[in-house]
Structure formats: C-alpha cells, structure tokens
C-alpha cells in the first residue's frame, strides 16, 4: 500500500490568509500546506481517502484521483469535511461511500442535507452513501480500515488503522483502550500541530512520544501550523525521536507501507 499526503496543514492551511510571517512567505514548497488528508492506494488498486477538506478538488487533481472506493472521515470539523461536495464527478455511477462515527455521520446528514432531499431534478448534488463504522472495521477490497477512538479536546473523533499503518489526526489524547487497537502498527501519522501546547491537539513532542509508545518505527507529523518551517520541524523531530524515525510530513509526500 502507498500513502500520499494530500494535505498536512492545520485548519487554516498555510499560507494563512492575511499572514505575512516567514513560514507563510516561505519559498520552500514544503511550507505550503493544504488541509490535512491522505490518499491510500492498496496493492489491489483499492482507493481510500481519509478526510475531504476545503481543498479536496485541488488535492484530487494534483494526485490524479479518478475514483474513491471509500472516504473515511475522522470528524466533522470544517477542515476535514467541507470538500465533500466536490466528490460529485466521482459518484456518477454509484454513490461515494463515506464512513465515520455515529456523531460525525449524523452531522454530515445535517451539513449536506441538500444532498439527501434535492429540491429539483438536475441540480448537482453529491450522491453520498453514509454509514457508521463498525468497530470490527470497514472492508475496502482487501484492505480493512479499523476505527481508532481518540479525543480531540473533549470530543470523540476517529483515527484509522489499515494494516501496519495508522492515521491519528486532531487528537489531544489516545484513550487507554485504543492502544490495543494500535498494537503492531509500524508507520503512524500523528497530529503535531505545533511545539506550544494546544487544548485540542498534540504538540510535536507529544506526537512523537505517542508514536514511540505505540511502538512505531516511523512517525510522520501532520496538521501543522505556521509556527515553524518544514526545515525547522525536521530538526526538531529528529532530535525528539529516539526510538523511532520522526519527520514532518509535507503535501505530496508518498510513503510505502
Ligand atoms: Zn483539523
Ligand atoms: Zn503565517
Ligand atoms: Zn478538528
């Protein structure tokens, strides 16, 4: 399986609108970050995407995406789901399957109510097949995506585990029971928004500690804000990762699992 980072930015994206800080003006392409999302391509050509934020169309064009077997969602914050309308060209033949936790799926029915009760024929609405993730996992061809409950401040969100890979974004706590679900993961993507503490996100340091507690050999930081450049984060991560190889992710990065 390969994992392509479609976006690695926090909710504002980088550059941040109206910000002129050095990171937002950086000429390093790795400092430009769309909202966080990954594209998974399985060995039998399964295509899954985790989250579809406001830049989904641009991300999908850049990645050459022509279909989605399943869209896995982590939670219903705008930066993770507000690109869902843009799946329209991908659901001409059949609806796009979207899987999340019960709260998120209920929220999507409200947020995209127009998709479920179109007012007139011919109006362009996405065909969405929403379902709640069973704890046993979601089959996507030969892949099985297992939901991993996480805490994002006080709200429950889902991480996803697919084989030896796990994607844990928008989290400030991993509940004790979720470590068992993550046992055996070797490559983990973790929310490490910045080095300063934040009430609803891990710091870079905590993200790497969590990757090491999980036992991963490689950790990629995502959902990154404009406090540090990519080059600075590379140094910070390699100094912090003692039992795993830790790096910041960047948009367009492809990793082999
Ligand atoms: Zn977010
Ligand atoms: Zn900035
Ligand atoms: Zn969030």
mmCIF file of C-alpha atoms and ligand atoms in Angstrom:
data_model
loop_
_atom_site.group_PDB
_atom_site.id
_atom_site.type_symbol
_atom_site.label_atom_id
_atom_site.label_comp_id
_atom_site.label_asym_id
_atom_site.label_seq_id
_atom_site.Cartn_x
_atom_site.Cartn_y
_atom_site.Cartn_z
ATOM 1 C CA UNK A 1 0.000 0.000 0.000
ATOM 2 C CA UNK A 2 1.137 3.566 -0.585
ATOM 3 C CA UNK A 3 0.073 6.620 1.350
ATOM 4 C CA UNK A 4 0.127 10.018 -0.347
ATOM 5 C CA UNK A 5 -0.241 13.129 1.782
ATOM 6 C CA UNK A 6 -2.870 15.285 0.078
ATOM 7 C CA UNK A 7 -2.609 17.886 2.823
ATOM 8 C CA UNK A 8 -0.650 18.355 6.048
ATOM 9 C CA UNK A 9 -1.821 21.736 7.321
ATOM 10 C CA UNK A 10 -3.840 22.753 10.336
ATOM 11 C CA UNK A 11 -7.338 24.209 9.930
ATOM 12 C CA UNK A 12 -6.164 27.488 8.327
ATOM 13 C CA UNK A 13 -3.844 25.837 5.824
ATOM 14 C CA UNK A 14 -0.510 27.509 5.033
ATOM 15 C CA UNK A 15 -0.042 30.233 3.882
ATOM 16 C CA UNK A 16 -2.603 31.570 6.331
ATOM 17 C CA UNK A 17 -4.833 34.191 4.747
ATOM 18 C CA UNK A 18 -3.571 37.711 5.581
ATOM 19 C CA UNK A 19 -0.447 36.423 7.378
ATOM 20 C CA UNK A 20 2.992 37.623 6.356
ATOM 21 C CA UNK A 21 5.111 35.536 8.742
ATOM 22 C CA UNK A 22 8.298 33.930 7.348
ATOM 23 C CA UNK A 23 6.659 30.487 7.036
ATOM 24 C CA UNK A 24 3.644 31.862 5.158
ATOM 25 C CA UNK A 25 6.040 33.691 2.779
ATOM 26 C CA UNK A 26 8.499 30.780 2.531
ATOM 27 C CA UNK A 27 9.787 29.835 -0.932
ATOM 28 C CA UNK A 28 10.146 26.186 0.231
ATOM 29 C CA UNK A 29 7.271 24.281 -1.420
ATOM 30 C CA UNK A 30 7.089 22.013 1.642
ATOM 31 C CA UNK A 31 5.881 25.003 3.688
ATOM 32 C CA UNK A 32 2.677 25.290 1.640
ATOM 33 C CA UNK A 33 0.135 23.023 3.302
ATOM 34 C CA UNK A 34 -3.431 22.217 2.277
ATOM 35 C CA UNK A 35 -5.821 20.968 4.958
ATOM 36 C CA UNK A 36 -4.898 17.501 6.269
ATOM 37 C CA UNK A 37 -5.868 14.442 4.237
ATOM 38 C CA UNK A 38 -4.260 11.259 2.904
ATOM 39 C CA UNK A 39 -4.846 9.058 -0.122
ATOM 40 C CA UNK A 40 -4.327 5.303 0.312
ATOM 41 C CA UNK A 41 -3.697 3.087 -2.709
ATOM 42 C CA UNK A 42 -3.910 -0.621 -1.914
ATOM 43 C CA UNK A 43 -1.950 -3.339 -3.691
ATOM 44 C CA UNK A 44 -5.136 -4.482 -5.468
ATOM 45 C CA UNK A 45 -5.841 -0.910 -6.632
ATOM 46 C CA UNK A 46 -8.144 -0.070 -3.733
ATOM 47 C CA UNK A 47 -8.511 3.694 -3.343
ATOM 48 C CA UNK A 48 -9.390 5.204 0.021
ATOM 49 C CA UNK A 49 -9.143 8.795 1.153
ATOM 50 C CA UNK A 50 -9.148 9.959 4.757
ATOM 51 C CA UNK A 51 -10.987 13.307 5.084
ATOM 52 C CA UNK A 52 -12.021 15.752 2.376
ATOM 53 C CA UNK A 53 -11.378 19.330 3.472
ATOM 54 C CA UNK A 54 -11.977 22.592 1.598
ATOM 55 C CA UNK A 55 -9.132 21.946 -0.900
ATOM 56 C CA UNK A 56 -10.290 18.432 -1.798
ATOM 57 C CA UNK A 57 -10.801 19.241 -5.503
ATOM 58 C CA UNK A 58 -7.311 20.737 -5.849
ATOM 59 C CA UNK A 59 -5.783 17.859 -3.899
ATOM 60 C CA UNK A 60 -7.582 15.245 -6.007
ATOM 61 C CA UNK A 61 -6.493 16.921 -9.254
ATOM 62 C CA UNK A 62 -2.893 17.103 -8.054
ATOM 63 C CA UNK A 63 -2.936 13.407 -7.112
ATOM 64 C CA UNK A 64 -4.659 12.318 -10.343
ATOM 65 C CA UNK A 65 -7.579 10.826 -8.408
ATOM 66 C CA UNK A 66 -10.242 9.306 -10.689
ATOM 67 C CA UNK A 67 -12.297 7.324 -8.177
ATOM 68 C CA UNK A 68 -12.769 6.726 -4.465
ATOM 69 C CA UNK A 69 -13.815 3.330 -3.123
ATOM 70 C CA UNK A 70 -14.334 4.719 0.382
ATOM 71 C CA UNK A 71 -13.950 8.089 2.061
ATOM 72 C CA UNK A 72 -13.049 7.578 5.708
ATOM 73 C CA UNK A 73 -13.740 10.580 7.902
ATOM 74 C CA UNK A 74 -12.179 11.448 11.232
ATOM 75 C CA UNK A 75 -14.712 14.034 12.434
ATOM 76 C CA UNK A 76 -16.989 16.754 11.098
ATOM 77 C CA UNK A 77 -14.838 19.853 11.625
ATOM 78 C CA UNK A 78 -14.873 22.062 8.535
ATOM 79 C CA UNK A 79 -11.215 21.458 7.669
ATOM 80 C CA UNK A 80 -11.936 17.701 7.348
ATOM 81 C CA UNK A 81 -15.289 17.537 5.547
ATOM 82 C CA UNK A 82 -16.069 20.767 3.735
ATOM 83 C CA UNK A 83 -14.801 19.420 0.413
ATOM 84 C CA UNK A 84 -17.317 16.573 0.314
ATOM 85 C CA UNK A 85 -19.489 18.326 -2.281
ATOM 86 C CA UNK A 86 -16.549 18.075 -4.691
ATOM 87 C CA UNK A 87 -16.857 14.268 -4.926
ATOM 88 C CA UNK A 88 -19.749 14.862 -7.380
ATOM 89 C CA UNK A 89 -17.807 13.878 -10.524
ATOM 90 C CA UNK A 90 -16.699 10.676 -8.762
ATOM 91 C CA UNK A 91 -20.236 9.482 -7.945
ATOM 92 C CA UNK A 92 -21.872 9.456 -11.361
ATOM 93 C CA UNK A 93 -22.069 5.656 -11.442
ATOM 94 C CA UNK A 94 -22.627 4.971 -7.767
ATOM 95 C CA UNK A 95 -22.672 6.957 -4.561
ATOM 96 C CA UNK A 96 -19.390 7.548 -2.761
ATOM 97 C CA UNK A 97 -19.281 5.518 0.431
ATOM 98 C CA UNK A 98 -18.434 7.668 3.465
ATOM 99 C CA UNK A 99 -17.718 6.066 6.815
ATOM 100 C CA UNK A 100 -17.270 7.759 10.190
ATOM 101 C CA UNK A 101 -18.505 7.533 13.752
ATOM 102 C CA UNK A 102 -22.206 7.972 14.554
ATOM 103 C CA UNK A 103 -21.862 11.600 15.642
ATOM 104 C CA UNK A 104 -19.954 12.575 12.519
ATOM 105 C CA UNK A 105 -22.357 10.766 10.179
ATOM 106 C CA UNK A 106 -25.359 12.464 11.862
ATOM 107 C CA UNK A 107 -23.615 15.812 11.459
ATOM 108 C CA UNK A 108 -22.885 15.153 7.756
ATOM 109 C CA UNK A 109 -26.601 14.460 7.175
ATOM 110 C CA UNK A 110 -27.310 17.938 8.557
ATOM 111 C CA UNK A 111 -24.363 19.716 6.898
ATOM 112 C CA UNK A 112 -25.130 18.187 3.472
ATOM 113 C CA UNK A 113 -28.931 17.987 3.888
ATOM 114 C CA UNK A 114 -29.398 19.254 0.309
ATOM 115 C CA UNK A 115 -27.744 16.060 -0.980
ATOM 116 C CA UNK A 116 -30.467 13.908 0.567
ATOM 117 C CA UNK A 117 -33.539 15.933 -0.425
ATOM 118 C CA UNK A 118 -32.763 17.724 -3.686
ATOM 119 C CA UNK A 119 -35.310 20.444 -4.435
ATOM 120 C CA UNK A 120 -35.308 19.948 -8.210
ATOM 121 C CA UNK A 121 -34.157 17.452 -10.821
ATOM 122 C CA UNK A 122 -30.881 18.271 -12.498
ATOM 123 C CA UNK A 123 -29.397 20.124 -9.558
ATOM 124 C CA UNK A 124 -25.835 18.977 -8.999
ATOM 125 C CA UNK A 125 -25.721 17.218 -5.676
ATOM 126 C CA UNK A 126 -23.246 14.588 -4.496
ATOM 127 C CA UNK A 127 -24.551 11.034 -4.117
ATOM 128 C CA UNK A 128 -23.384 10.003 -0.678
ATOM 129 C CA UNK A 129 -23.704 6.620 0.969
ATOM 130 C CA UNK A 130 -23.168 7.384 4.651
ATOM 131 C CA UNK A 131 -22.549 4.674 7.216
ATOM 132 C CA UNK A 132 -21.299 4.295 10.767
ATOM 133 C CA UNK A 133 -18.018 2.428 11.129
ATOM 134 C CA UNK A 134 -18.349 -0.921 12.905
ATOM 135 C CA UNK A 135 -15.593 -1.451 15.478
ATOM 136 C CA UNK A 136 -14.545 -4.589 13.550
ATOM 137 C CA UNK A 137 -13.551 -2.382 10.627
ATOM 138 C CA UNK A 138 -14.568 -1.382 7.130
ATOM 139 C CA UNK A 139 -13.636 -3.593 4.191
ATOM 140 C CA UNK A 140 -12.226 -1.757 1.182
ATOM 141 C CA UNK A 141 -11.292 -4.523 -1.270
ATOM 142 C CA UNK A 142 -8.550 -6.446 0.503
ATOM 143 C CA UNK A 143 -7.930 -3.622 2.968
ATOM 144 C CA UNK A 144 -9.629 -3.351 6.350
ATOM 145 C CA UNK A 145 -9.829 0.093 7.956
ATOM 146 C CA UNK A 146 -10.296 -0.172 11.704
ATOM 147 C CA UNK A 147 -11.635 2.854 13.586
ATOM 148 C CA UNK A 148 -9.467 4.063 16.470
ATOM 149 C CA UNK A 149 -11.345 6.211 19.026
ATOM 150 C CA UNK A 150 -9.382 9.353 20.002
ATOM 151 C CA UNK A 151 -10.091 12.504 21.985
ATOM 152 C CA UNK A 152 -9.870 15.940 20.323
ATOM 153 C CA UNK A 153 -10.214 18.153 23.391
ATOM 154 C CA UNK A 154 -13.450 16.837 24.837
ATOM 155 C CA UNK A 155 -14.969 15.498 21.613
ATOM 156 C CA UNK A 156 -14.562 11.952 20.353
ATOM 157 C CA UNK A 157 -13.034 11.565 16.881
ATOM 158 C CA UNK A 158 -11.738 8.602 14.890
ATOM 159 C CA UNK A 159 -8.256 7.683 13.854
ATOM 160 C CA UNK A 160 -7.933 4.890 11.299
ATOM 161 C CA UNK A 161 -5.704 1.820 11.217
ATOM 162 C CA UNK A 162 -5.121 -0.014 7.945
ATOM 163 C CA UNK A 163 -2.694 -2.927 8.336
ATOM 164 C CA UNK A 164 0.610 -1.664 9.752
ATOM 165 C CA UNK A 165 -0.376 1.960 9.089
ATOM 166 C CA UNK A 166 -2.334 4.311 11.360
ATOM 167 C CA UNK A 167 -3.570 7.861 10.823
ATOM 168 C CA UNK A 168 -4.245 9.775 14.037
ATOM 169 C CA UNK A 169 -5.144 13.384 13.464
ATOM 170 C CA UNK A 170 -6.928 16.003 15.523
ATOM 171 C CA UNK A 171 -6.186 14.409 18.848
ATOM 172 C CA UNK A 172 -5.063 15.515 22.258
ATOM 173 C CA UNK A 173 -5.462 12.145 23.978
ATOM 174 C CA UNK A 174 -5.391 8.485 22.993
ATOM 175 C CA UNK A 175 -7.799 6.569 25.261
ATOM 176 C CA UNK A 176 -6.181 3.603 27.010
ATOM 177 C CA UNK A 177 -8.375 1.114 25.129
ATOM 178 C CA UNK A 178 -7.175 2.436 21.757
ATOM 179 C CA UNK A 179 -3.545 1.410 22.333
ATOM 180 C CA UNK A 180 -4.640 -2.225 21.957
ATOM 181 C CA UNK A 181 -6.123 -1.405 18.526
ATOM 182 C CA UNK A 182 -2.793 0.192 17.539
ATOM 183 C CA UNK A 183 -0.594 -2.712 18.642
ATOM 184 C CA UNK A 184 1.650 -3.802 15.770
ATOM 185 C CA UNK A 185 1.461 -0.511 13.836
ATOM 186 C CA UNK A 186 4.850 0.354 12.340
ATOM 187 C CA UNK A 187 4.096 3.585 10.464
ATOM 188 C CA UNK A 188 1.991 6.247 12.135
ATOM 189 C CA UNK A 189 0.851 9.702 11.076
ATOM 190 C CA UNK A 190 0.157 11.840 14.143
ATOM 191 C CA UNK A 191 -1.275 15.287 14.763
ATOM 192 C CA UNK A 192 1.569 17.519 15.989
ATOM 193 C CA UNK A 193 0.186 20.958 15.349
ATOM 194 C CA UNK A 194 2.996 22.988 16.916
ATOM 195 C CA UNK A 195 5.560 22.949 19.718
ATOM 196 C CA UNK A 196 3.463 25.156 22.048
ATOM 197 C CA UNK A 197 0.673 23.341 23.934
ATOM 198 C CA UNK A 198 -2.815 23.475 22.442
ATOM 199 C CA UNK A 199 -6.053 22.367 24.151
ATOM 200 C CA UNK A 200 -7.240 20.082 21.342
ATOM 201 C CA UNK A 201 -4.070 18.967 19.524
ATOM 202 C CA UNK A 202 -0.849 17.158 20.447
ATOM 203 C CA UNK A 203 2.384 19.102 20.417
ATOM 204 C CA UNK A 204 5.150 17.773 18.145
ATOM 205 C CA UNK A 205 6.894 16.374 21.225
ATOM 206 C CA UNK A 206 3.784 14.579 22.487
ATOM 207 C CA UNK A 207 3.021 13.239 18.994
ATOM 208 C CA UNK A 208 6.437 11.599 18.844
ATOM 209 C CA UNK A 209 6.096 10.247 22.407
ATOM 210 C CA UNK A 210 2.785 8.685 21.386
ATOM 211 C CA UNK A 211 4.303 7.175 18.227
ATOM 212 C CA UNK A 212 7.010 5.625 20.374
ATOM 213 C CA UNK A 213 4.501 4.339 22.921
ATOM 214 C CA UNK A 214 2.583 2.685 20.072
ATOM 215 C CA UNK A 215 5.865 1.062 19.027
ATOM 216 C CA UNK A 216 6.005 2.539 15.525
ATOM 217 C CA UNK A 217 9.351 2.626 13.745
ATOM 218 C CA UNK A 218 8.388 5.624 11.574
ATOM 219 C CA UNK A 219 6.318 8.658 12.602
ATOM 220 C CA UNK A 220 5.087 11.456 10.329
ATOM 221 C CA UNK A 221 3.754 14.656 11.853
ATOM 222 C CA UNK A 222 0.705 16.280 10.258
ATOM 223 C CA UNK A 223 -1.917 19.039 10.871
ATOM 224 C CA UNK A 224 0.970 21.502 11.104
ATOM 225 C CA UNK A 225 0.587 25.260 11.738
ATOM 226 C CA UNK A 226 2.798 28.148 10.642
ATOM 227 C CA UNK A 227 4.872 28.441 13.845
ATOM 228 C CA UNK A 228 7.784 26.501 12.311
ATOM 229 C CA UNK A 229 9.132 25.963 8.814
ATOM 230 C CA UNK A 230 9.406 22.451 7.427
ATOM 231 C CA UNK A 231 13.199 22.635 7.688
ATOM 232 C CA UNK A 232 12.984 23.639 11.378
ATOM 233 C CA UNK A 233 10.499 20.858 12.074
ATOM 234 C CA UNK A 234 12.807 18.285 10.504
ATOM 235 C CA UNK A 235 15.480 19.215 13.042
ATOM 236 C CA UNK A 236 13.006 19.294 15.950
ATOM 237 C CA UNK A 237 11.589 15.876 15.005
ATOM 238 C CA UNK A 238 14.901 14.149 14.524
ATOM 239 C CA UNK A 239 16.116 15.444 17.913
ATOM 240 C CA UNK A 240 12.933 14.220 19.638
ATOM 241 C CA UNK A 241 12.642 10.803 18.006
ATOM 242 C CA UNK A 242 14.858 8.493 19.983
ATOM 243 C CA UNK A 243 13.105 5.157 19.440
ATOM 244 C CA UNK A 244 11.507 5.944 16.078
ATOM 245 C CA UNK A 245 12.394 7.861 12.933
ATOM 246 C CA UNK A 246 10.265 11.015 13.225
ATOM 247 C CA UNK A 247 9.717 13.539 10.427
ATOM 248 C CA UNK A 248 7.228 16.214 9.488
ATOM 249 C CA UNK A 249 5.059 15.190 6.541
ATOM 250 C CA UNK A 250 4.588 17.554 3.607
ATOM 251 C CA UNK A 251 1.987 17.791 0.857
ATOM 252 C CA UNK A 252 2.704 15.386 -1.993
ATOM 253 C CA UNK A 253 4.919 13.092 0.095
ATOM 254 C CA UNK A 254 4.349 9.436 -0.824
ATOM 255 C CA UNK A 255 5.336 6.641 1.542
ATOM 256 C CA UNK A 256 5.368 2.916 1.046
ATOM 257 C CA UNK A 257 3.913 0.792 3.828
HETATM 258 ZN ZN1 LIG B 1 -8.404 19.653 11.848
HETATM 259 ZN ZN1 LIG B 2 1.943 32.794 8.931
HETATM 260 ZN ZN1 LIG B 3 -10.739 19.109 14.400
#
